[in-house]
XYZ file of C-alpha atoms in Angstrom:
489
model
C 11.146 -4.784 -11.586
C 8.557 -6.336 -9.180
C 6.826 -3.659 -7.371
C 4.313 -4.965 -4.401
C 2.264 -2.981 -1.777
C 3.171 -2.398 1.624
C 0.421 -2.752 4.014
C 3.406 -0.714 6.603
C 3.943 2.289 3.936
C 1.064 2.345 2.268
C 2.588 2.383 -0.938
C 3.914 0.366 -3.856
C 7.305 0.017 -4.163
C 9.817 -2.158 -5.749
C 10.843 -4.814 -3.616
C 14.383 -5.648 -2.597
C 15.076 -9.284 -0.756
C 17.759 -8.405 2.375
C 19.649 -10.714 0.446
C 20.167 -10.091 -2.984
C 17.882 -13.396 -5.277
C 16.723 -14.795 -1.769
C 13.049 -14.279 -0.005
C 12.539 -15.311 3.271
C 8.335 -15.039 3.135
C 6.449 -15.522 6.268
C 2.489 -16.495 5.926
C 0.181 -17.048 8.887
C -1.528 -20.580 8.963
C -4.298 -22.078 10.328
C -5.948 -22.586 13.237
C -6.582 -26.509 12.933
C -10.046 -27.173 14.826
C -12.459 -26.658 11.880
C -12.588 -27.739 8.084
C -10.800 -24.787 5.617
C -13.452 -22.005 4.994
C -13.941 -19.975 1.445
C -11.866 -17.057 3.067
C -9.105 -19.459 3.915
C -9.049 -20.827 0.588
C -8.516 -17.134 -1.040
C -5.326 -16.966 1.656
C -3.819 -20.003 0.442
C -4.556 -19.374 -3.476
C -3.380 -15.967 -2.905
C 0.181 -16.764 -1.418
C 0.207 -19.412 -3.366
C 0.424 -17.416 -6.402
C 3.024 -14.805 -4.954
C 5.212 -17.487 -4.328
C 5.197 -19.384 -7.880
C 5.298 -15.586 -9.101
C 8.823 -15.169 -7.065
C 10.448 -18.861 -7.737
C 9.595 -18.144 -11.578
C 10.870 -14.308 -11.436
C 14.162 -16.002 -10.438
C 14.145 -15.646 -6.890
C 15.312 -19.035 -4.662
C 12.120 -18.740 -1.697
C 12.090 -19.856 1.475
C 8.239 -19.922 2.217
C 7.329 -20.543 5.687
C 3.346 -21.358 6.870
C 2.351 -22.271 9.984
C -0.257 -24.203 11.831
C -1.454 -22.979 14.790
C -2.083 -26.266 17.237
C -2.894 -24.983 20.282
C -5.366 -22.330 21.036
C -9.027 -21.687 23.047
C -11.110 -22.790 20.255
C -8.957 -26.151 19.668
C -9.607 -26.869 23.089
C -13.262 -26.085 23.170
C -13.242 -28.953 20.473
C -11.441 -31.401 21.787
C -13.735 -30.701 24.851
C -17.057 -31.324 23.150
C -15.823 -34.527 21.152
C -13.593 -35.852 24.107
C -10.819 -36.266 22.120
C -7.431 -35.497 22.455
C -5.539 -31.881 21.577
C -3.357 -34.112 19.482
C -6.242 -35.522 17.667
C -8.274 -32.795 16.834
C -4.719 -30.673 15.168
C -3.789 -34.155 12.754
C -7.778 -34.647 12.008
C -7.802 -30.747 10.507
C -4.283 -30.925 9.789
C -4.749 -33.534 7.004
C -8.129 -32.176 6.183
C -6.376 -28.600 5.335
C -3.813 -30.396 3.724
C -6.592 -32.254 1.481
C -8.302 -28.848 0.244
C -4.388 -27.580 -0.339
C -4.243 -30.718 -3.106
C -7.615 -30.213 -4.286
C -7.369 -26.133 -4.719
C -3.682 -27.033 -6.479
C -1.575 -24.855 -3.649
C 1.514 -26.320 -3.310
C 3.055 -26.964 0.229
C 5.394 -24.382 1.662
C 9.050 -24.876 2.396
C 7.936 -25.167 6.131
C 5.313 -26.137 8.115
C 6.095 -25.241 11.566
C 3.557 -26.207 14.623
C 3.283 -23.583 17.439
C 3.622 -26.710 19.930
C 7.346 -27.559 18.396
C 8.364 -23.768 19.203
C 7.617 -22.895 22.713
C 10.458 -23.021 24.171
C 11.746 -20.258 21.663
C 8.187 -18.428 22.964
C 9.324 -18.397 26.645
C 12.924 -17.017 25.533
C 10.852 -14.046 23.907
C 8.595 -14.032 26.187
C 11.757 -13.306 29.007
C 13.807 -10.782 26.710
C 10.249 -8.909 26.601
C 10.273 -8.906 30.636
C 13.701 -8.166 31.267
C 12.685 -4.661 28.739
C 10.163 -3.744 30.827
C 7.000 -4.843 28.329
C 5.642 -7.648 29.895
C 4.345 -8.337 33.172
C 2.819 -11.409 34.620
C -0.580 -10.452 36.279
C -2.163 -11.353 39.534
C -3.682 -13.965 37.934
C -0.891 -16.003 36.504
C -1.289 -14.455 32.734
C 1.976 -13.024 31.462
C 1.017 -9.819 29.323
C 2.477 -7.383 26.463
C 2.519 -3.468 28.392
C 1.410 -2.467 25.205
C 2.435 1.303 26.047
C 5.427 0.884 26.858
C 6.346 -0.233 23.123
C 6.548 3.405 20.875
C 5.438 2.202 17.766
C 2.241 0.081 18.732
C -0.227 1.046 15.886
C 1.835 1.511 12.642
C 0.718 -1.290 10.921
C -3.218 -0.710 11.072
C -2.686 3.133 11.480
C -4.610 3.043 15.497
C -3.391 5.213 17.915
C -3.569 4.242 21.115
C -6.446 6.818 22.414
C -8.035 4.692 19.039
C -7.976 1.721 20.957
C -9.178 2.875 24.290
C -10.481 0.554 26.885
C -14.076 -1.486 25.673
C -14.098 -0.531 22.306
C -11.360 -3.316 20.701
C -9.996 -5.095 23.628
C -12.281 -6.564 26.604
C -10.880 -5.343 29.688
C -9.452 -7.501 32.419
C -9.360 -6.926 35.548
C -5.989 -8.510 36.344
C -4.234 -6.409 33.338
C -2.454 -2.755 34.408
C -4.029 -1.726 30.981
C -7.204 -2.931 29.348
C -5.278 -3.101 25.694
C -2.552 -5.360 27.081
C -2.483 -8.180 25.448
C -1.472 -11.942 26.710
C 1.887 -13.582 26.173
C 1.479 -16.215 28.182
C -2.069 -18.080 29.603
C -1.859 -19.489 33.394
C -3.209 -23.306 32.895
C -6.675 -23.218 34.510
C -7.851 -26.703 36.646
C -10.217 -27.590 34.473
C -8.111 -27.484 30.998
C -6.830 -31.097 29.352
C -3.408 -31.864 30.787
C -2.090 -31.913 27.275
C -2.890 -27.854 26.783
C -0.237 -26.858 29.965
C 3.594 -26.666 29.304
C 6.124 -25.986 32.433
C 7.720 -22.453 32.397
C 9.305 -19.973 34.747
C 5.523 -18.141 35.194
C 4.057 -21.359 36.146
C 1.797 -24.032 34.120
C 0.467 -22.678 30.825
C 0.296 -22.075 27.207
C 1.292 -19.437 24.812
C -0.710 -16.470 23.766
C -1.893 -16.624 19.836
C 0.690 -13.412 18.830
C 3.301 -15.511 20.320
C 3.269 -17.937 18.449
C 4.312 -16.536 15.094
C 6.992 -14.254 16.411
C 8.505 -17.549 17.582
C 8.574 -19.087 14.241
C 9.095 -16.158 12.283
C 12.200 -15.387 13.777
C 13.256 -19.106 14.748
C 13.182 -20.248 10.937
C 13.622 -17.621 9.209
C 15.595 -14.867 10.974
C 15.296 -11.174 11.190
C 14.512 -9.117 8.972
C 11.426 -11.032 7.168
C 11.533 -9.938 3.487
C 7.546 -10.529 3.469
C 5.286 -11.384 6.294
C 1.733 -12.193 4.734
C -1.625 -13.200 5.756
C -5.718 -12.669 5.370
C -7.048 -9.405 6.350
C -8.638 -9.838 9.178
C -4.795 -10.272 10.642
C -3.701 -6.993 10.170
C -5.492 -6.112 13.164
C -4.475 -6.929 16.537
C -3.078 -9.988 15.881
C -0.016 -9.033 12.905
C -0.086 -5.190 15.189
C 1.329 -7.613 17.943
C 3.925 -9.317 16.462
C 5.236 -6.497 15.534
C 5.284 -5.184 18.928
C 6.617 -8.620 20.208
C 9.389 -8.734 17.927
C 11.259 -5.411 17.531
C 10.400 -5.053 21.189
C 12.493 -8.262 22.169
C 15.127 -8.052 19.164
C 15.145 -4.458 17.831
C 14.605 -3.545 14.531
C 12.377 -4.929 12.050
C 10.267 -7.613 11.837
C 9.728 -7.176 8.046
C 10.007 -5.527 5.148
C 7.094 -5.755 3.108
C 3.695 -6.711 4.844
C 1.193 -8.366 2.431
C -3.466 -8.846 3.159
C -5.354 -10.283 0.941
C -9.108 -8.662 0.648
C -11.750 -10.191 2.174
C -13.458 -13.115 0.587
C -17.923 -11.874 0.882
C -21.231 -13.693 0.228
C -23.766 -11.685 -1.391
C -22.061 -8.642 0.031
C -22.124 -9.781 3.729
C -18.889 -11.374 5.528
C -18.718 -14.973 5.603
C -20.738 -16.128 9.225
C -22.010 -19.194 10.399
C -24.153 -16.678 12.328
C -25.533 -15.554 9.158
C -25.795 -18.732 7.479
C -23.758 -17.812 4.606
C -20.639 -20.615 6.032
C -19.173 -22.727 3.482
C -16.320 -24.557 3.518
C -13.982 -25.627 0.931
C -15.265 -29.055 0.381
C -18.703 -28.088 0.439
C -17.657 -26.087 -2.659
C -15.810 -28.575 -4.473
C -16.112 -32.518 -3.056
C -17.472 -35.130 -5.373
C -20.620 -36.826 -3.633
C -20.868 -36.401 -0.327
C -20.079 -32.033 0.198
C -18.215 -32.838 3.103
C -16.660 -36.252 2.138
C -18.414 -38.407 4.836
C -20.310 -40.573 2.811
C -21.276 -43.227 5.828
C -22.128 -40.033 7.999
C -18.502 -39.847 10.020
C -16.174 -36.884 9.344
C -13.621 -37.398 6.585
C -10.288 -35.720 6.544
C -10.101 -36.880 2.650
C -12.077 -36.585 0.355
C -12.479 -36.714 -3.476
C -12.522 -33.201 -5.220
C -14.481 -32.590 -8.336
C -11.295 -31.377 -10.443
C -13.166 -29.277 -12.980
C -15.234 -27.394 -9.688
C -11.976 -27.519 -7.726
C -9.998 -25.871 -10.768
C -13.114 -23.748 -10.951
C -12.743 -22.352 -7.527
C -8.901 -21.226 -7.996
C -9.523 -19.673 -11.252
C -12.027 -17.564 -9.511
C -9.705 -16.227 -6.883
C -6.838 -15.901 -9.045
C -8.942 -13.790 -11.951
C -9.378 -11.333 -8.929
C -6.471 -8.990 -8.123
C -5.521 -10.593 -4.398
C -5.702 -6.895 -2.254
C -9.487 -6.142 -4.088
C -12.592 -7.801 -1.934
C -14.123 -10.636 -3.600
C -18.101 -11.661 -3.298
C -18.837 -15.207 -3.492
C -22.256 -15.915 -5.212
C -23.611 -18.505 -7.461
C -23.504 -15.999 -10.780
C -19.920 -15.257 -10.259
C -18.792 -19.044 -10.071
C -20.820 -19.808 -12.817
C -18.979 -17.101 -14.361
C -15.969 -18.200 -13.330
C -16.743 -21.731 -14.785
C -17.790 -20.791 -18.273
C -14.135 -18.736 -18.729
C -12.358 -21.244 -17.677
C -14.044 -24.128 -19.535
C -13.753 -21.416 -22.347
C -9.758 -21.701 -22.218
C -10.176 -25.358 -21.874
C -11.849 -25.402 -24.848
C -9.138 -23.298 -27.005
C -6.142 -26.130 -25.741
C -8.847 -28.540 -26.796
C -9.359 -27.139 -30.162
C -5.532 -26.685 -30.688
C -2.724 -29.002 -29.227
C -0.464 -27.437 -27.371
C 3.237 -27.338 -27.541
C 5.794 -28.221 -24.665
C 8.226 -25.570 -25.404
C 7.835 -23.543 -22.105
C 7.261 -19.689 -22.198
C 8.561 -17.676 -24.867
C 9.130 -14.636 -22.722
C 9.858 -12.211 -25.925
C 6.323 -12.513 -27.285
C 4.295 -10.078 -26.793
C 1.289 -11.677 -24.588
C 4.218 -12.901 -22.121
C 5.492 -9.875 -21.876
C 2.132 -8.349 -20.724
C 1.677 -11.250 -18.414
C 4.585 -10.317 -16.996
C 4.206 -6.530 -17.023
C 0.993 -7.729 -14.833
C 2.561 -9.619 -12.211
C 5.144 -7.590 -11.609
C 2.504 -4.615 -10.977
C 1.853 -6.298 -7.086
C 0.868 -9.748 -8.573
C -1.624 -8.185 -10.950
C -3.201 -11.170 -11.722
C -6.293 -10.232 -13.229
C -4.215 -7.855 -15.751
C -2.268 -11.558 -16.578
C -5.587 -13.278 -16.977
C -6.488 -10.607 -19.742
C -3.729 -11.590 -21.208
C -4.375 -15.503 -21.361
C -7.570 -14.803 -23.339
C -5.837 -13.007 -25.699
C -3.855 -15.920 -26.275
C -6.825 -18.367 -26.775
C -8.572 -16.009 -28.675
C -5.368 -15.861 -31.204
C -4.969 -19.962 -30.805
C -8.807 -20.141 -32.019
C -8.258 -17.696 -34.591
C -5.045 -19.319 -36.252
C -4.797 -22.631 -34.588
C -0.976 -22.387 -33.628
C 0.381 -25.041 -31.161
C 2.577 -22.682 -30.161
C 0.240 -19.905 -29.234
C -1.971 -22.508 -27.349
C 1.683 -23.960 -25.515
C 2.212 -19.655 -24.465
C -1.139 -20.258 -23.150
C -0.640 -23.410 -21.405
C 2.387 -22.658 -19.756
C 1.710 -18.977 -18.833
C -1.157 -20.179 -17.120
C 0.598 -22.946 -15.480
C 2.618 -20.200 -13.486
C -0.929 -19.624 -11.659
C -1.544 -23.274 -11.170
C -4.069 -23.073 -14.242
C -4.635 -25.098 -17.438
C -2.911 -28.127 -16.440
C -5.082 -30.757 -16.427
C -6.044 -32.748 -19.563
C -8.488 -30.745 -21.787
C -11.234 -33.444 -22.957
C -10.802 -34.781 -19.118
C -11.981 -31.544 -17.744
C -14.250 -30.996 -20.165
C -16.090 -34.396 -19.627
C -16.239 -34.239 -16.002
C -19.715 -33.231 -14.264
C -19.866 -29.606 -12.598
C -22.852 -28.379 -10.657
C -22.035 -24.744 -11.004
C -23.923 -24.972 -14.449
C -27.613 -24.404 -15.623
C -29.369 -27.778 -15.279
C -26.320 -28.937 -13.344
C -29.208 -30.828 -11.203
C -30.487 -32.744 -13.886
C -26.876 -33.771 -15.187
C -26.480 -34.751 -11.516
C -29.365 -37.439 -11.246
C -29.359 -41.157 -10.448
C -30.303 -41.429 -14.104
C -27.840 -39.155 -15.726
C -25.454 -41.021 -18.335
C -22.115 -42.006 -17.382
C -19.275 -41.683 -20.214
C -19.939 -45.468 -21.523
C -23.605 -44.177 -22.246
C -22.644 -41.176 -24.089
C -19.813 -42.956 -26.026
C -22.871 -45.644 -27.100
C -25.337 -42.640 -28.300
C -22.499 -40.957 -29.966
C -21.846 -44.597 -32.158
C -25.080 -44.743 -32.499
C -25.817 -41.214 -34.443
C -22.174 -42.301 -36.357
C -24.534 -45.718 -37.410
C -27.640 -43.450 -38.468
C -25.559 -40.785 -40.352
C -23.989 -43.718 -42.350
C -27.433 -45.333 -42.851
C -28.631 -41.301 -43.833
C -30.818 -41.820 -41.403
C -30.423 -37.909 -39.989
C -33.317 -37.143 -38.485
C -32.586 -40.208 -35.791
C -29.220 -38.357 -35.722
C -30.688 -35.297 -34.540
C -32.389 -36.889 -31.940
C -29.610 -38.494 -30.693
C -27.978 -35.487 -30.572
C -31.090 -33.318 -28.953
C -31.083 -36.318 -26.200
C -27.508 -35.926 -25.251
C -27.855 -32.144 -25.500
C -30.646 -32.484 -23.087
C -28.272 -34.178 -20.594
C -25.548 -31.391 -20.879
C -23.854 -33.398 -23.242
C -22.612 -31.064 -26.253
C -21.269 -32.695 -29.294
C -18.345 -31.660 -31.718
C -17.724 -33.224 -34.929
C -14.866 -32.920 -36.173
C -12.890 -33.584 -39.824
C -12.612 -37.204 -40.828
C -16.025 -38.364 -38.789
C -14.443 -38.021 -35.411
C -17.245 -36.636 -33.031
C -15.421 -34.966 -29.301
C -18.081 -34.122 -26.265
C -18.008 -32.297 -23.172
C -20.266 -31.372 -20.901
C -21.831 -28.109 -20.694
């Protein structure tokens, strides 16, 4: 049975939907005014993962992630660039959805915008009023009274004398309690027309916590099943929906609550501060890093598909609750074991038969994932695999391999393809990478041309053919019957 850790409990226990085969899953989104960041990219591998884990253990999902499109920051942007709110949220919209493509995470069920649900906000928003936990201020804000709500804290394990006035909250003057926190933001003068909705408290917008309590409960209902998200959520802003929710409705708001660990750089957290910022496309784009070849900001852009495959195989080999540090060893790392199973359904053709769930290498793959989406112990067992498909050569132990990996969006693409494309997370990765490198047409005429000198005997030209290449990151294979493969390396 599946067991998965509770962020609420603290425990691992086995899970059981509300309805029996059905999970209603709730993920927090982004906040669309900025290109996708490493961290963000370990959130949507992640989830991604649980939920191909669920649809294949049986289970009919209804995944819900959602965008936040309206908040300070998207308005600070709009702001600087003097565009509209509208066009800043599609600009980063289709840009997330481009590193979504690229990293292989497939869309959720629903997308929902915060814009499309505030209405639904503004009903919570009242229920929470007519309770006695929310109060609008003197100046216009509507706020949660977060003491009035008993079980404030029991997701991140703060008390309230924890979260006393200065330390976690700033305190405003206008609140009754410095660790109130806002339901609903009185429009200021000076804010774009298009940021200010009509409601009984007067011109505004919705607080962020809002938001997702809206959509939560709008699409999917009440009790969530699992409510998910990075782990820098847990605390205020997943605290809050809770209090939001079962304050207004009673209850639960879910079941099982689910953090990834944090995604570090050399050890430190990820900070433009720091200078240790990069963003998905930085890590993975073809030419340009950020896909704006003629200088302008792309929402596209082409992905490298052996670097972007790269990048989910290193979040996936990493069990999704354990912190993971980004550094240039550990994706070259990550690189040479994946091209290493690339290699294996290279050396032996695969099979189409699907997963044979009673051998034994399935069966520990599943073992893993059913441990809280273990999937490091399931990569362990994918090596095993290629390490018996390289040993015997069976078409059916490199199809296990193929498709077991395919459950963690792995292994799919074509293996001389992969192997052939250019990677810069490789030793002399720069010089493969120059204006002079060879292209595939090049390397396909030095590879006929060592065939020529090995039929002429002419070996030692043959060896320098071969040096050359090798010299370019080109790695030969000959093969029985004079065919000669290449990748590079």
């Amino acid at each position: 049975m599946l067991q998965i850790y509770n962020t609420l409990s603290r425990t691992k226990a086995p899970f059981k939907p509300a309805e029996p085969g059905r999970v209603r899953m709730y993920v927090c989104g982004m906040t669309v005014y900025d290109y996708c960041h490493l961290g963000h990219a370990r959130m949507l591998v992640g989830f991604d993962v649980v939920q191909r884990w669920l649809r294949a253990s049986g289970y009919a999902v209804d995944y819900v992630r959602n965008i936040t499109d309206i908040d300070d920051k998207i308005i600070r942007r709009a702001v600087e660039t003097g565009r509209r709110i509208g066009e800043v949220t599609e600009f980063f919209i289709d840009a997330m959805h481009a590193d979504e493509r690229a990293l292989g995470v497939q869309p959720p069920d629903h997308e929902p915008r915060a814009t499309q649900y505030v209405a639904e906000m503004l009903d919570i928003i009242g229920r929470l009023q007519d309770k006695g936990l929310a109060y609008q201020a003197d100046d216009g804000d509507v706020n949660y009274a977060v003491r009035g709500f008993e079980g404030y804290g029991k997701l991140s394990g703060k008390s309230l004398d924890d979260l006393r006035a200065g330390e976690r909250v700033a305190v405003g003057s206008a609140k009754r309690d410095p660790l109130d926190f806002v339901l609903w933001k009185s429009a200021k003068a000076e804010e774009p027309a298009d940021t200010k909705w009509e409601s009984p408290y007067g011109l505004g917008r919705p607080g962020w916590h809002i938001e997702c309590s809206a959509m939560s409960k709008s699409l999917l209902g009440l009790p969530l099943d699992i409510h998910g998200g990075g782990p820098d959520l847990k605390f205020p802003h997943h605290e809050n929906e809770i209090a939001q929710t079962e304050g207004a409705f009673g209850g639960v708001l879910a079941n099982v609550w689910m953090h990834c660990g944090p995604l570090m750089v050399d050890a430190d957290k990820m900070s433009k501060s720091l200078g240790n910022f990069r963003t998905i496309r930085q890590t993975i784009a073809s030419g340009e890093q950020d896909g704006a070849e003629d200088g302008q900001p792309r929402a596209e852009y082409a992905a490298n598909p052996r670097e972007a495959e790269m990048l989910r195989f290193f979040i996936v080999r990493n069990h999704y609750r354990s912190p993971q540090n980004y550094t240039p060893d550990n994706l070259l790392d990550a690189q040479n074991a994946l091209d290493r199973l690339y290699q294996t359904l290279a050396n032996v053709a695969a099979d189409d038969l699907g997963v044979d769930w009673d051998e034994a290498q399935a069966q520990a793959f599943k073992a893993a994932m059913d441990d809280d989406f273990n999937t490091s112990g399931a990569m362990a067992a994918l090596f095993q695999l290629a390490g018996d498909a390289n040993r015997g050569g069976s078409a059916r132990t490199a199809g296990q391999l193929k498709a077991l990996a395919g459950l963690l969006g792995l292994l799919q693409q074509d293996p001389q393809t992969y192997l052939r494309a250019p990677t810069r997370y490789k030793p002399g990765a720069a010089d493969a990478a120059r204006a002079d490198a060879l292209d595939d047409a090049a390397i396909d005429a030095r590879i006929a041309a060592r065939a020529a000198a090995k039929r002429d005997k002419d070996f030692a030209e043959a060896d320098r053919i071969r040096a050359e290449l090798r010299e370019h990151g080109i790695e030969l294979e000959d093969k029985p019957g004079g065919q000669t493969n290449w990748r590079r390396v």
